[in-house]
Amino acid sequence: MTYLKEGTLLQGTVCKIFPYGARVRIAGTNRSGLLHISNISRGNVLSVSDILKIDDEVKVIVIKSNVPDKIAVSIADLESAPGLFLSDREKVFSEAEEMAKRYREQLPVTPQNPILDDGLPGEKLPFDNETKLYANWQWFKFLHHS
């Protein structure tokens, strides 16, 4: 498994509780994701340990996975009503597939690069002008050694 796609619904187990969230071990893997306190519920969560316990089975949705070992997950995005996880977690988990589908439908569509006949990218690459990306671009010197 490399990067998990945003919007992927996962089964997991709470393996560690922090003041700021919980670590959720993804079922069937040796990987885990961070469930931040703000992503536990859209309701008011004052203490993670009041809501979740170690070894709790949960369903989570991937909300960010830019680096293979840094996965951000959410339960709040699976709630059909704000705060539902606090009052009826079984309902949240039973509606998880439908809510994950809605979440994926709201994701922005990334345009494909135009491909030439030879399989190479066309003129329009999805990169900005590199000279604007670096504040000290004028300081860079590229020397050619013969």
GROMACS .gro file of C-alpha atoms in nm:
model
  146
    1MET     CA    1   0.000   0.000   0.000
    2THR     CA    2   0.151   0.337  -0.092
    3TYR     CA    3  -0.074   0.641  -0.068
    4LEU     CA    4  -0.434   0.597   0.036
    5LYS     CA    5  -0.674   0.787  -0.185
    6GLU     CA    6  -0.874   1.064  -0.022
    7GLY     CA    7  -1.228   0.944   0.042
    8THR     CA    8  -1.133   0.580   0.104
    9LEU     CA    9  -1.348   0.420   0.374
   10LEU     CA   10  -1.149   0.206   0.618
   11GLN     CA   11  -1.215  -0.022   0.912
   12GLY     CA   12  -0.978   0.027   1.204
   13THR     CA   13  -0.906  -0.011   1.573
   14VAL     CA   14  -0.815   0.267   1.816
   15CYS     CA   15  -0.462   0.181   1.931
   16LYS     CA   16  -0.355   0.498   2.116
   17ILE     CA   17  -0.529   0.797   2.274
   18PHE     CA   18  -0.374   1.144   2.280
   19PRO     CA   19  -0.512   1.471   2.424
   20TYR     CA   20  -0.541   1.595   2.062
   21GLY     CA   21  -0.681   1.281   1.897
   22ALA     CA   22  -0.636   0.908   1.852
   23ARG     CA   23  -0.419   0.674   1.648
   24VAL     CA   24  -0.630   0.428   1.446
   25ARG     CA   25  -0.467   0.106   1.324
   26ILE     CA   26  -0.599   0.025   0.976
   27ALA     CA   27  -0.743  -0.326   0.961
   28GLY     CA   28  -0.534  -0.579   0.772
   29THR     CA   29  -0.223  -0.358   0.761
   30ASN     CA   30   0.059  -0.244   0.985
   31ARG     CA   31  -0.031   0.119   0.913
   32SER     CA   32  -0.226   0.369   1.116
   33GLY     CA   33  -0.383   0.708   1.074
   34LEU     CA   34  -0.434   1.007   1.301
   35LEU     CA   35  -0.790   1.087   1.399
   36HIS     CA   36  -0.765   1.448   1.519
   37ILE     CA   37  -1.007   1.560   1.791
   38SER     CA   38  -1.171   1.800   1.542
   39ASN     CA   39  -1.242   1.505   1.310
   40ILE     CA   40  -1.406   1.279   1.568
   41SER     CA   41  -1.744   1.455   1.549
   42ARG     CA   42  -1.900   1.780   1.429
   43GLY     CA   43  -2.046   1.799   1.781
   44ASN     CA   44  -1.854   1.935   2.080
   45VAL     CA   45  -1.575   1.694   2.179
   46LEU     CA   46  -1.401   1.809   2.497
   47SER     CA   47  -1.199   1.496   2.571
   48VAL     CA   48  -1.095   1.220   2.333
   49SER     CA   49  -1.082   0.963   2.613
   50ASP     CA   50  -1.448   1.033   2.699
   51ILE     CA   51  -1.552   0.934   2.345
   52LEU     CA   52  -1.301   0.668   2.234
   53LYS     CA   53  -1.126   0.384   2.415
   54ILE     CA   54  -0.829   0.170   2.313
   55ASP     CA   55  -0.943  -0.132   2.107
   56ASP     CA   56  -1.266   0.041   1.993
   57GLU     CA   57  -1.356  -0.074   1.640
   58VAL     CA   58  -1.426   0.227   1.417
   59LYS     CA   59  -1.493   0.318   1.055
   60VAL     CA   60  -1.296   0.616   0.927
   61ILE     CA   61  -1.256   0.799   0.599
   62VAL     CA   62  -0.920   0.914   0.463
   63ILE     CA   63  -0.914   1.293   0.441
   64LYS     CA   64  -0.543   1.336   0.366
   65SER     CA   65  -0.258   1.105   0.269
   66ASN     CA   66   0.028   1.296   0.109
   67VAL     CA   67   0.300   1.087   0.270
   68PRO     CA   68   0.264   0.708   0.310
   69ASP     CA   69   0.311   0.715   0.687
   70LYS     CA   70   0.107   1.032   0.751
   71ILE     CA   71  -0.258   0.948   0.707
   72ALA     CA   72  -0.530   1.179   0.841
   73VAL     CA   73  -0.868   1.015   0.897
   74SER     CA   74  -1.211   1.136   1.004
   75ILE     CA   75  -1.529   1.004   1.158
   76ALA     CA   76  -1.696   1.348   1.153
   77ASP     CA   77  -1.717   1.336   0.773
   78LEU     CA   78  -1.922   1.016   0.805
   79GLU     CA   79  -2.189   1.181   1.023
   80SER     CA   80  -2.523   1.243   0.850
   81ALA     CA   81  -2.601   1.505   1.118
   82PRO     CA   82  -2.358   1.710   1.330
   83GLY     CA   83  -2.282   1.535   1.659
   84LEU     CA   84  -2.445   1.204   1.559
   85PHE     CA   85  -2.134   1.002   1.653
   86LEU     CA   86  -2.165   1.126   2.013
   87SER     CA   87  -2.520   0.996   2.047
   88ASP     CA   88  -2.545   0.702   1.803
   89ARG     CA   89  -2.213   0.571   1.673
   90GLU     CA   90  -2.375   0.254   1.533
   91LYS     CA   91  -2.594   0.467   1.304
   92VAL     CA   92  -2.284   0.656   1.183
   93PHE     CA   93  -2.109   0.327   1.104
   94SER     CA   94  -2.416   0.179   0.932
   95GLU     CA   95  -2.443   0.489   0.709
   96ALA     CA   96  -2.067   0.505   0.648
   97GLU     CA   97  -2.073   0.367   0.291
   98GLU     CA   98  -2.333   0.621   0.178
   99MET     CA   99  -2.162   0.912   0.354
  100ALA     CA  100  -1.823   0.812   0.209
  101LYS     CA  101  -1.980   0.809  -0.137
  102ARG     CA  102  -2.117   1.161  -0.080
  103TYR     CA  103  -1.776   1.274   0.045
  104ARG     CA  104  -1.605   1.143  -0.270
  105GLU     CA  105  -1.863   1.316  -0.491
  106GLN     CA  106  -1.770   1.650  -0.333
  107LEU     CA  107  -1.397   1.609  -0.399
  108PRO     CA  108  -1.259   1.836  -0.671
  109VAL     CA  109  -1.198   1.671  -1.005
  110THR     CA  110  -0.836   1.697  -1.110
  111PRO     CA  111  -0.793   1.752  -1.483
  112GLN     CA  112  -0.584   1.507  -1.680
  113ASN     CA  113  -0.267   1.622  -1.852
  114PRO     CA  114  -0.295   1.636  -2.228
  115ILE     CA  115  -0.090   1.350  -2.374
  116LEU     CA  116   0.071   1.362  -2.714
  117ASP     CA  117   0.074   1.067  -2.953
  118ASP     CA  118   0.420   0.967  -2.830
  119GLY     CA  119   0.288   0.936  -2.473
  120LEU     CA  120   0.468   1.243  -2.341
  121PRO     CA  121   0.294   1.531  -2.164
  122GLY     CA  122   0.186   1.815  -2.385
  123GLU     CA  123   0.272   2.183  -2.365
  124LYS     CA  124   0.061   2.249  -2.056
  125LEU     CA  125   0.221   2.097  -1.750
  126PRO     CA  126   0.054   2.144  -1.411
  127PHE     CA  127   0.352   2.338  -1.273
  128ASP     CA  128   0.390   2.708  -1.209
  129ASN     CA  129   0.677   2.913  -1.341
  130GLU     CA  130   0.970   2.784  -1.134
  131THR     CA  131   1.128   3.127  -1.104
  132LYS     CA  132   0.830   3.239  -0.896
  133LEU     CA  133   0.852   2.939  -0.663
  134TYR     CA  134   1.184   3.043  -0.510
  135ALA     CA  135   1.231   3.376  -0.335
  136ASN     CA  136   1.604   3.383  -0.408
  137TRP     CA  137   1.597   3.258  -0.765
  138GLN     CA  138   1.849   3.522  -0.878
  139TRP     CA  139   2.107   3.382  -0.636
  140PHE     CA  140   2.107   3.040  -0.798
  141LYS     CA  141   2.394   2.984  -1.036
  142PHE     CA  142   2.409   2.684  -1.258
  143LEU     CA  143   2.765   2.613  -1.361
  144HIS     CA  144   2.850   2.386  -1.646
  145HIS     CA  145   3.159   2.174  -1.588
  146SER     CA  146   3.337   2.036  -1.891
   0.00000   0.00000   0.00000
